[in-house]
Amino acid sequence: MYNHKDLLGLRGLMKDDILSILDNARLMKKRVENPSLRSPSLERHSAVTLFYECSTRTRMSFTMAAEYLGMRINDLGVSASSVQKGERLIDTGKTLDAMGVSVMIMRHNLTGAAHLLAKHVRAAVINGGDGCNEHPTQALLDMFTIAEKKGGFDGLKVAIIGDIIHSRVARSNAFGLSALGARVFLAGPPTLISRHFERLGPSVTVTDSVNEAVRDADVIMGLRVQLERQKAAAFPDLREYARFYGITAEILEMAKPGALIMHPAPVNRGVEMTSEVIDHDRSVINEQVTNGVAVRMAVLEMLGARG
Ligand code: CP
């Protein structure tokens, strides 16, 4: 049973914490797929989304998840809020706390912002992505999708390819997947990887060789090239990146037959993956989105009912 006030990251979570969220998400998926099973279990509770960075999937799927649970949910609308008058994050959080909000779901460009907010508010805080640090619900929905398709994690080889150094998705997946017994290979250009990532989990390997990562992999996950976080050019241009690190049909041939193709999205088509790979019959990118609603319902139910 998940017994924490907040969900700030997968670092330090026990295997049982993660499995209890995935088990609950399995029940929630039935409610996503069958509206007649939805019940307003959180109708007395309310949530707020505070997105200091843009988002489509995370913000909208939390909104849908809350609505499916009967929870009232509002978006702070950061760009039209008193944040623009210079209000500090802690003061914004305390203001929402004073209104009786049960859950705050936040995305922020700064590492540690969700941890800071959680320390100062009574409401449960869910990290919707903080800088280059963590994106726990994305990794949970990725793990949920892998478990659905592969039946478990023990010994699975998961290749995560792309802009590793800026990726909160790679970090959260490295923590979570290695806690569940998978082997994680993180691959990208030498300027976008770091051996420090091998400290994220006991079975994490970092390499600049896409071939090494993909060979006999059960799962291939591409990552978006985050040009907005790169202070200096990490490679000559996107065409060069695609030539050496893009996932193509030929690259897929090296993986196990039936290997899943994943991406947290949004995808830069033709850069991280060719359109042929994105739309391949083994691509589960759209199923990841559906599973994101189920996972976020599970997290909201586990945390929201305490508020
Ligand atoms: N995968 C993900 O976090 O997408 P958004 O930026 O659209 O939320």
mmCIF file of C-alpha atoms and ligand atoms in Angstrom:
data_model
loop_
_atom_site.group_PDB
_atom_site.id
_atom_site.type_symbol
_atom_site.label_atom_id
_atom_site.label_comp_id
_atom_site.label_asym_id
_atom_site.label_seq_id
_atom_site.Cartn_x
_atom_site.Cartn_y
_atom_site.Cartn_z
ATOM 1 C CA MET A 1 0.000 0.000 0.000
ATOM 2 C CA TYR A 2 1.350 3.432 -0.985
ATOM 3 C CA ASN A 3 1.635 5.286 2.295
ATOM 4 C CA HIS A 4 3.158 8.683 1.519
ATOM 5 C CA LYS A 5 1.660 12.182 1.538
ATOM 6 C CA ASP A 6 3.019 13.076 -1.927
ATOM 7 C CA LEU A 7 4.340 11.573 -5.146
ATOM 8 C CA LEU A 8 7.503 13.537 -5.890
ATOM 9 C CA GLY A 9 9.626 10.943 -7.653
ATOM 10 C CA LEU A 10 10.397 7.246 -7.947
ATOM 11 C CA ARG A 11 13.803 7.639 -6.324
ATOM 12 C CA GLY A 12 13.669 5.854 -2.981
ATOM 13 C CA LEU A 13 10.260 4.261 -3.494
ATOM 14 C CA MET A 14 10.034 0.605 -2.549
ATOM 15 C CA LYS A 15 9.096 -2.033 -5.104
ATOM 16 C CA ASP A 16 5.812 -2.562 -3.215
ATOM 17 C CA ASP A 17 4.955 1.167 -3.438
ATOM 18 C CA ILE A 18 5.301 1.038 -7.217
ATOM 19 C CA LEU A 19 3.445 -2.258 -7.575
ATOM 20 C CA SER A 20 0.544 -0.999 -5.455
ATOM 21 C CA ILE A 21 0.090 1.987 -7.813
ATOM 22 C CA LEU A 22 0.267 -0.304 -10.872
ATOM 23 C CA ASP A 23 -2.273 -2.709 -9.301
ATOM 24 C CA ASN A 24 -4.668 0.157 -8.599
ATOM 25 C CA ALA A 25 -4.157 1.489 -12.153
ATOM 26 C CA ARG A 26 -5.227 -1.918 -13.509
ATOM 27 C CA LEU A 27 -8.607 -1.434 -11.788
ATOM 28 C CA MET A 28 -8.802 2.179 -12.949
ATOM 29 C CA LYS A 29 -8.219 1.199 -16.579
ATOM 30 C CA LYS A 30 -11.524 -0.694 -16.505
ATOM 31 C CA ARG A 31 -13.201 2.583 -15.462
ATOM 32 C CA VAL A 32 -11.440 4.494 -18.273
ATOM 33 C CA GLU A 33 -12.651 1.971 -20.839
ATOM 34 C CA ASN A 34 -16.159 1.520 -19.432
ATOM 35 C CA PRO A 35 -17.929 4.727 -18.312
ATOM 36 C CA SER A 36 -20.650 2.706 -16.538
ATOM 37 C CA LEU A 37 -18.008 1.563 -14.007
ATOM 38 C CA ARG A 38 -16.987 5.116 -13.090
ATOM 39 C CA SER A 39 -18.041 6.218 -9.634
ATOM 40 C CA PRO A 40 -17.524 9.636 -8.031
ATOM 41 C CA SER A 41 -15.285 8.288 -5.255
ATOM 42 C CA LEU A 42 -13.487 11.643 -4.817
ATOM 43 C CA GLU A 43 -16.475 13.974 -5.171
ATOM 44 C CA ARG A 44 -15.683 15.669 -1.849
ATOM 45 C CA HIS A 45 -12.135 16.467 -2.937
ATOM 46 C CA SER A 46 -10.557 19.022 -5.235
ATOM 47 C CA ALA A 47 -7.355 19.326 -7.223
ATOM 48 C CA VAL A 48 -5.441 22.134 -8.906
ATOM 49 C CA THR A 49 -2.986 21.894 -11.785
ATOM 50 C CA LEU A 50 -0.083 24.381 -11.602
ATOM 51 C CA PHE A 51 1.911 24.131 -14.815
ATOM 52 C CA TYR A 52 4.869 26.509 -15.005
ATOM 53 C CA GLU A 53 5.937 24.650 -18.185
ATOM 54 C CA CYS A 54 3.726 23.673 -21.105
ATOM 55 C CA SER A 55 2.066 20.273 -21.361
ATOM 56 C CA THR A 56 -0.656 18.496 -23.278
ATOM 57 C CA ARG A 57 -0.646 14.912 -22.025
ATOM 58 C CA THR A 58 0.178 15.294 -18.349
ATOM 59 C CA ARG A 59 -2.120 18.228 -17.664
ATOM 60 C CA MET A 60 -5.048 16.935 -19.722
ATOM 61 C CA SER A 61 -4.812 13.352 -18.468
ATOM 62 C CA PHE A 62 -4.757 14.518 -14.832
ATOM 63 C CA THR A 63 -7.808 16.630 -15.638
ATOM 64 C CA MET A 64 -9.631 13.676 -17.230
ATOM 65 C CA ALA A 65 -8.524 11.363 -14.402
ATOM 66 C CA ALA A 66 -9.906 13.732 -11.764
ATOM 67 C CA GLU A 67 -13.184 14.111 -13.647
ATOM 68 C CA TYR A 68 -13.593 10.324 -13.967
ATOM 69 C CA LEU A 69 -13.244 10.143 -10.153
ATOM 70 C CA GLY A 70 -15.822 12.877 -9.609
ATOM 71 C CA MET A 71 -13.153 15.242 -8.279
ATOM 72 C CA ARG A 72 -13.388 18.987 -8.852
ATOM 73 C CA ILE A 73 -10.276 20.162 -10.695
ATOM 74 C CA ASN A 74 -9.133 23.644 -11.695
ATOM 75 C CA ASP A 75 -6.118 24.906 -13.586
ATOM 76 C CA LEU A 76 -4.235 27.793 -11.980
ATOM 77 C CA GLY A 77 -3.423 29.204 -15.416
ATOM 78 C CA VAL A 78 0.064 30.270 -14.385
ATOM 79 C CA SER A 79 0.498 32.789 -17.206
ATOM 80 C CA ALA A 80 -2.603 34.739 -16.052
ATOM 81 C CA SER A 81 -2.069 34.288 -12.305
ATOM 82 C CA SER A 82 -0.352 36.326 -9.612
ATOM 83 C CA VAL A 83 2.802 34.358 -10.386
ATOM 84 C CA GLN A 84 3.225 37.032 -13.080
ATOM 85 C CA LYS A 85 3.254 39.680 -10.288
ATOM 86 C CA GLY A 86 6.197 37.886 -8.708
ATOM 87 C CA GLU A 87 4.378 35.721 -6.150
ATOM 88 C CA ARG A 88 6.691 33.054 -4.744
ATOM 89 C CA LEU A 89 5.869 29.394 -5.260
ATOM 90 C CA ILE A 90 5.456 28.772 -1.527
ATOM 91 C CA ASP A 91 2.995 31.664 -1.216
ATOM 92 C CA THR A 92 0.987 30.432 -4.201
ATOM 93 C CA GLY A 93 0.887 26.985 -2.607
ATOM 94 C CA LYS A 94 -0.198 28.328 0.783
ATOM 95 C CA THR A 95 -2.928 30.361 -0.921
ATOM 96 C CA LEU A 96 -4.348 27.247 -2.605
ATOM 97 C CA ASP A 97 -3.971 25.333 0.673
ATOM 98 C CA ALA A 98 -6.055 27.994 2.417
ATOM 99 C CA MET A 99 -8.843 27.339 -0.123
ATOM 100 C CA GLY A 100 -8.973 23.673 0.945
ATOM 101 C CA VAL A 101 -7.421 22.048 -2.129
ATOM 102 C CA SER A 102 -6.693 18.321 -1.575
ATOM 103 C CA VAL A 103 -4.135 17.770 -4.344
ATOM 104 C CA MET A 104 -1.712 20.051 -6.211
ATOM 105 C CA ILE A 105 -0.288 18.723 -9.458
ATOM 106 C CA MET A 106 2.695 20.767 -10.525
ATOM 107 C CA ARG A 107 5.118 20.966 -13.425
ATOM 108 C CA HIS A 108 8.039 23.331 -12.979
ATOM 109 C CA ASN A 109 11.240 24.109 -14.845
ATOM 110 C CA LEU A 110 13.337 23.909 -11.655
ATOM 111 C CA THR A 111 14.620 20.671 -10.155
ATOM 112 C CA GLY A 112 13.254 20.221 -6.642
ATOM 113 C CA ALA A 113 10.321 22.630 -7.034
ATOM 114 C CA ALA A 114 7.752 19.919 -6.198
ATOM 115 C CA HIS A 115 9.751 18.886 -3.108
ATOM 116 C CA LEU A 116 9.835 22.513 -1.945
ATOM 117 C CA LEU A 117 6.089 22.952 -2.443
ATOM 118 C CA ALA A 118 5.311 19.660 -0.661
ATOM 119 C CA LYS A 119 7.239 20.796 2.411
ATOM 120 C CA HIS A 120 5.083 23.894 2.801
ATOM 121 C CA VAL A 121 1.536 22.748 2.034
ATOM 122 C CA ARG A 122 -0.938 20.386 3.675
ATOM 123 C CA ALA A 123 -2.279 19.220 0.290
ATOM 124 C CA ALA A 124 -0.799 16.189 -1.435
ATOM 125 C CA VAL A 125 1.678 17.256 -4.127
ATOM 126 C CA ILE A 126 2.145 15.288 -7.345
ATOM 127 C CA ASN A 127 5.207 16.075 -9.407
ATOM 128 C CA GLY A 128 4.197 16.472 -13.052
ATOM 129 C CA GLY A 129 7.847 17.000 -14.017
ATOM 130 C CA ASP A 130 10.527 19.139 -12.361
ATOM 131 C CA GLY A 131 13.360 20.388 -14.569
ATOM 132 C CA CYS A 132 15.667 17.526 -15.556
ATOM 133 C CA ASN A 133 14.931 15.645 -12.336
ATOM 134 C CA GLU A 134 11.856 13.373 -12.346
ATOM 135 C CA HIS A 135 8.510 12.757 -14.043
ATOM 136 C CA PRO A 136 7.138 9.960 -11.865
ATOM 137 C CA THR A 137 3.667 9.516 -13.371
ATOM 138 C CA GLN A 138 5.189 9.248 -16.868
ATOM 139 C CA ALA A 139 7.485 6.432 -15.710
ATOM 140 C CA LEU A 140 4.582 4.745 -13.905
ATOM 141 C CA LEU A 141 2.469 4.782 -17.068
ATOM 142 C CA ASP A 142 5.453 3.472 -19.034
ATOM 143 C CA MET A 143 5.898 0.641 -16.523
ATOM 144 C CA PHE A 144 2.163 -0.070 -16.551
ATOM 145 C CA THR A 145 2.269 -0.369 -20.366
ATOM 146 C CA ILE A 146 5.314 -2.653 -20.251
ATOM 147 C CA ALA A 147 3.678 -4.884 -17.621
ATOM 148 C CA GLU A 148 0.473 -5.105 -19.679
ATOM 149 C CA LYS A 149 2.337 -6.169 -22.804
ATOM 150 C CA LYS A 150 5.190 -8.221 -21.369
ATOM 151 C CA GLY A 151 3.603 -9.617 -18.203
ATOM 152 C CA GLY A 152 6.382 -8.522 -15.820
ATOM 153 C CA PHE A 153 9.807 -6.949 -15.506
ATOM 154 C CA ASP A 154 12.291 -9.592 -14.344
ATOM 155 C CA GLY A 155 15.289 -9.613 -16.686
ATOM 156 C CA LEU A 156 13.598 -7.442 -19.354
ATOM 157 C CA LYS A 157 16.004 -5.310 -21.362
ATOM 158 C CA VAL A 158 14.699 -1.759 -21.802
ATOM 159 C CA ALA A 159 16.641 0.524 -24.180
ATOM 160 C CA ILE A 160 16.018 4.252 -23.639
ATOM 161 C CA ILE A 161 17.527 6.323 -26.439
ATOM 162 C CA GLY A 162 17.985 10.038 -26.952
ATOM 163 C CA ASP A 163 18.610 13.152 -24.899
ATOM 164 C CA ILE A 164 19.315 11.279 -21.667
ATOM 165 C CA ILE A 165 21.026 14.043 -19.746
ATOM 166 C CA HIS A 166 18.017 16.384 -19.855
ATOM 167 C CA SER A 167 15.412 13.658 -19.420
ATOM 168 C CA ARG A 168 13.327 13.435 -16.269
ATOM 169 C CA VAL A 169 11.549 10.517 -17.979
ATOM 170 C CA ALA A 170 14.825 8.574 -18.275
ATOM 171 C CA ARG A 171 15.674 9.248 -14.625
ATOM 172 C CA SER A 172 12.296 8.177 -13.266
ATOM 173 C CA ASN A 173 12.263 5.078 -15.479
ATOM 174 C CA ALA A 174 15.803 4.170 -14.411
ATOM 175 C CA PHE A 175 14.772 4.324 -10.732
ATOM 176 C CA GLY A 176 11.489 2.492 -11.230
ATOM 177 C CA LEU A 177 12.441 -0.162 -13.766
ATOM 178 C CA SER A 178 15.581 -1.169 -11.945
ATOM 179 C CA ALA A 179 13.606 -1.419 -8.658
ATOM 180 C CA LEU A 180 11.285 -3.855 -10.454
ATOM 181 C CA GLY A 181 14.100 -6.044 -11.826
ATOM 182 C CA ALA A 182 14.496 -4.803 -15.408
ATOM 183 C CA ARG A 183 17.849 -4.006 -17.063
ATOM 184 C CA VAL A 184 17.947 -0.424 -18.329
ATOM 185 C CA PHE A 185 20.275 0.719 -21.134
ATOM 186 C CA LEU A 186 20.500 4.499 -21.593
ATOM 187 C CA ALA A 187 21.977 5.486 -24.969
ATOM 188 C CA GLY A 188 22.593 8.783 -26.722
ATOM 189 C CA PRO A 189 25.257 11.061 -28.189
ATOM 190 C CA PRO A 190 28.324 11.410 -25.901
ATOM 191 C CA THR A 191 27.299 15.024 -25.219
ATOM 192 C CA LEU A 192 23.828 13.930 -24.019
ATOM 193 C CA ILE A 193 24.737 11.039 -21.712
ATOM 194 C CA SER A 194 26.580 10.831 -18.398
ATOM 195 C CA ARG A 195 28.090 7.903 -16.523
ATOM 196 C CA HIS A 196 26.491 9.431 -13.398
ATOM 197 C CA PHE A 197 23.248 7.873 -14.576
ATOM 198 C CA GLU A 198 24.677 4.436 -13.713
ATOM 199 C CA ARG A 199 24.208 5.449 -10.071
ATOM 200 C CA LEU A 200 20.449 5.661 -10.588
ATOM 201 C CA GLY A 201 19.932 1.931 -10.243
ATOM 202 C CA PRO A 202 21.762 -1.357 -9.792
ATOM 203 C CA SER A 203 21.067 -2.496 -13.352
ATOM 204 C CA VAL A 204 21.525 0.710 -15.336
ATOM 205 C CA THR A 205 24.076 0.813 -18.192
ATOM 206 C CA VAL A 206 25.013 4.021 -20.038
ATOM 207 C CA THR A 207 26.384 3.827 -23.587
ATOM 208 C CA ASP A 208 26.850 5.995 -26.663
ATOM 209 C CA SER A 209 26.097 2.973 -28.857
ATOM 210 C CA VAL A 210 22.471 2.660 -29.979
ATOM 211 C CA ASN A 211 23.296 -0.817 -31.286
ATOM 212 C CA GLU A 212 24.502 -1.994 -27.864
ATOM 213 C CA ALA A 213 21.328 -0.665 -26.231
ATOM 214 C CA VAL A 214 18.895 -2.052 -28.799
ATOM 215 C CA ARG A 215 20.474 -5.489 -29.376
ATOM 216 C CA ASP A 216 18.017 -8.106 -28.020
ATOM 217 C CA ALA A 217 15.966 -5.418 -26.250
ATOM 218 C CA ASP A 218 12.389 -6.173 -25.172
ATOM 219 C CA VAL A 219 11.442 -2.489 -25.155
ATOM 220 C CA ILE A 220 12.794 0.471 -27.146
ATOM 221 C CA MET A 221 11.861 3.874 -25.788
ATOM 222 C CA GLY A 222 12.766 7.037 -27.699
ATOM 223 C CA LEU A 223 13.105 10.404 -25.960
ATOM 224 C CA ARG A 224 12.448 13.861 -27.290
ATOM 225 C CA VAL A 225 15.494 15.996 -28.052
ATOM 226 C CA GLN A 226 14.981 18.888 -25.618
ATOM 227 C CA LEU A 227 16.531 21.784 -27.504
ATOM 228 C CA GLU A 228 14.970 24.185 -24.989
ATOM 229 C CA ARG A 229 17.175 22.767 -22.198
ATOM 230 C CA GLN A 230 20.439 22.707 -24.171
ATOM 231 C CA LYS A 231 22.667 25.666 -23.294
ATOM 232 C CA ALA A 232 25.042 24.891 -26.175
ATOM 233 C CA ALA A 233 24.520 22.769 -29.279
ATOM 234 C CA ALA A 234 25.044 19.124 -28.288
ATOM 235 C CA PHE A 235 25.233 17.915 -31.918
ATOM 236 C CA PRO A 236 25.725 19.638 -35.308
ATOM 237 C CA ASP A 237 22.056 19.619 -36.387
ATOM 238 C CA LEU A 238 18.872 17.554 -36.205
ATOM 239 C CA ARG A 239 19.630 15.780 -39.476
ATOM 240 C CA GLU A 240 22.961 14.558 -38.069
ATOM 241 C CA TYR A 241 21.232 13.516 -34.841
ATOM 242 C CA ALA A 242 18.625 11.515 -36.791
ATOM 243 C CA ARG A 243 21.337 9.844 -38.877
ATOM 244 C CA PHE A 244 23.289 8.503 -35.909
ATOM 245 C CA TYR A 245 20.734 8.265 -33.067
ATOM 246 C CA GLY A 246 17.308 8.182 -34.732
ATOM 247 C CA ILE A 247 15.347 4.929 -34.354
ATOM 248 C CA THR A 248 14.661 3.414 -37.761
ATOM 249 C CA ALA A 249 13.143 0.156 -39.047
ATOM 250 C CA GLU A 250 16.709 -1.181 -39.474
ATOM 251 C CA ILE A 251 17.517 -0.439 -35.826
ATOM 252 C CA LEU A 252 14.342 -2.304 -34.768
ATOM 253 C CA GLU A 253 15.650 -5.430 -36.495
ATOM 254 C CA MET A 254 18.323 -5.745 -33.776
ATOM 255 C CA ALA A 255 15.759 -5.929 -30.966
ATOM 256 C CA LYS A 256 13.863 -9.053 -29.964
ATOM 257 C CA PRO A 257 10.944 -9.967 -32.222
ATOM 258 C CA GLY A 258 7.896 -8.338 -30.658
ATOM 259 C CA ALA A 259 9.903 -5.590 -28.943
ATOM 260 C CA LEU A 260 7.661 -2.700 -27.873
ATOM 261 C CA ILE A 261 8.190 0.769 -29.340
ATOM 262 C CA MET A 262 7.539 3.551 -26.835
ATOM 263 C CA HIS A 263 7.952 7.317 -26.572
ATOM 264 C CA PRO A 264 6.621 9.672 -23.865
ATOM 265 C CA ALA A 265 5.774 12.195 -26.635
ATOM 266 C CA PRO A 266 5.550 14.768 -28.013
ATOM 267 C CA VAL A 267 7.713 13.185 -30.756
ATOM 268 C CA ASN A 268 9.805 15.092 -33.251
ATOM 269 C CA ARG A 269 8.876 12.937 -36.251
ATOM 270 C CA GLY A 270 11.928 12.024 -38.331
ATOM 271 C CA VAL A 271 14.342 13.048 -35.558
ATOM 272 C CA GLU A 272 14.063 10.610 -32.625
ATOM 273 C CA MET A 273 12.081 8.095 -34.689
ATOM 274 C CA THR A 274 10.987 7.750 -38.284
ATOM 275 C CA SER A 275 7.242 7.940 -38.976
ATOM 276 C CA GLU A 276 7.427 4.263 -39.963
ATOM 277 C CA VAL A 277 8.565 3.402 -36.419
ATOM 278 C CA ILE A 278 6.110 5.768 -34.671
ATOM 279 C CA ASP A 279 3.176 4.239 -36.577
ATOM 280 C CA HIS A 280 4.515 0.652 -36.492
ATOM 281 C CA ASP A 281 2.124 -2.077 -35.335
ATOM 282 C CA ARG A 282 4.414 -2.636 -32.328
ATOM 283 C CA SER A 283 4.228 1.034 -31.325
ATOM 284 C CA VAL A 284 2.271 1.546 -28.095
ATOM 285 C CA ILE A 285 2.627 5.339 -27.992
ATOM 286 C CA ASN A 286 -1.147 5.940 -28.034
ATOM 287 C CA GLU A 287 -1.756 3.177 -25.476
ATOM 288 C CA GLN A 288 0.735 4.954 -23.210
ATOM 289 C CA VAL A 289 -1.575 7.965 -23.319
ATOM 290 C CA THR A 290 -4.658 5.898 -22.373
ATOM 291 C CA ASN A 291 -2.699 4.208 -19.599
ATOM 292 C CA GLY A 292 -1.623 7.642 -18.388
ATOM 293 C CA VAL A 293 -5.233 8.417 -17.475
ATOM 294 C CA ALA A 294 -5.571 5.127 -15.549
ATOM 295 C CA VAL A 295 -2.279 5.603 -13.695
ATOM 296 C CA ARG A 296 -3.172 9.183 -12.777
ATOM 297 C CA MET A 297 -6.584 8.070 -11.528
ATOM 298 C CA ALA A 298 -4.800 5.529 -9.331
ATOM 299 C CA VAL A 299 -2.415 8.148 -7.951
ATOM 300 C CA LEU A 300 -5.180 10.694 -7.375
ATOM 301 C CA GLU A 301 -7.293 8.134 -5.540
ATOM 302 C CA MET A 302 -4.393 7.000 -3.357
ATOM 303 C CA LEU A 303 -3.370 10.559 -2.403
ATOM 304 C CA GLY A 304 -6.544 12.587 -2.854
ATOM 305 C CA ALA A 305 -8.688 10.710 -0.383
ATOM 306 C CA ARG A 306 -6.353 11.771 2.445
ATOM 307 C CA GLY A 307 -6.908 15.485 1.882
HETATM 308 N N1 CP B 1 4.941 13.090 -21.932
HETATM 309 C C1 CP B 1 4.610 14.309 -21.437
HETATM 310 O O1 CP B 1 4.921 14.659 -20.298
HETATM 311 O O2 CP B 1 3.918 15.064 -22.328
HETATM 312 P P1 CP B 1 3.406 16.557 -22.059
HETATM 313 O O3 CP B 1 4.617 17.438 -22.020
HETATM 314 O O4 CP B 1 2.504 16.847 -23.242
HETATM 315 O O5 CP B 1 2.683 16.560 -20.751
#
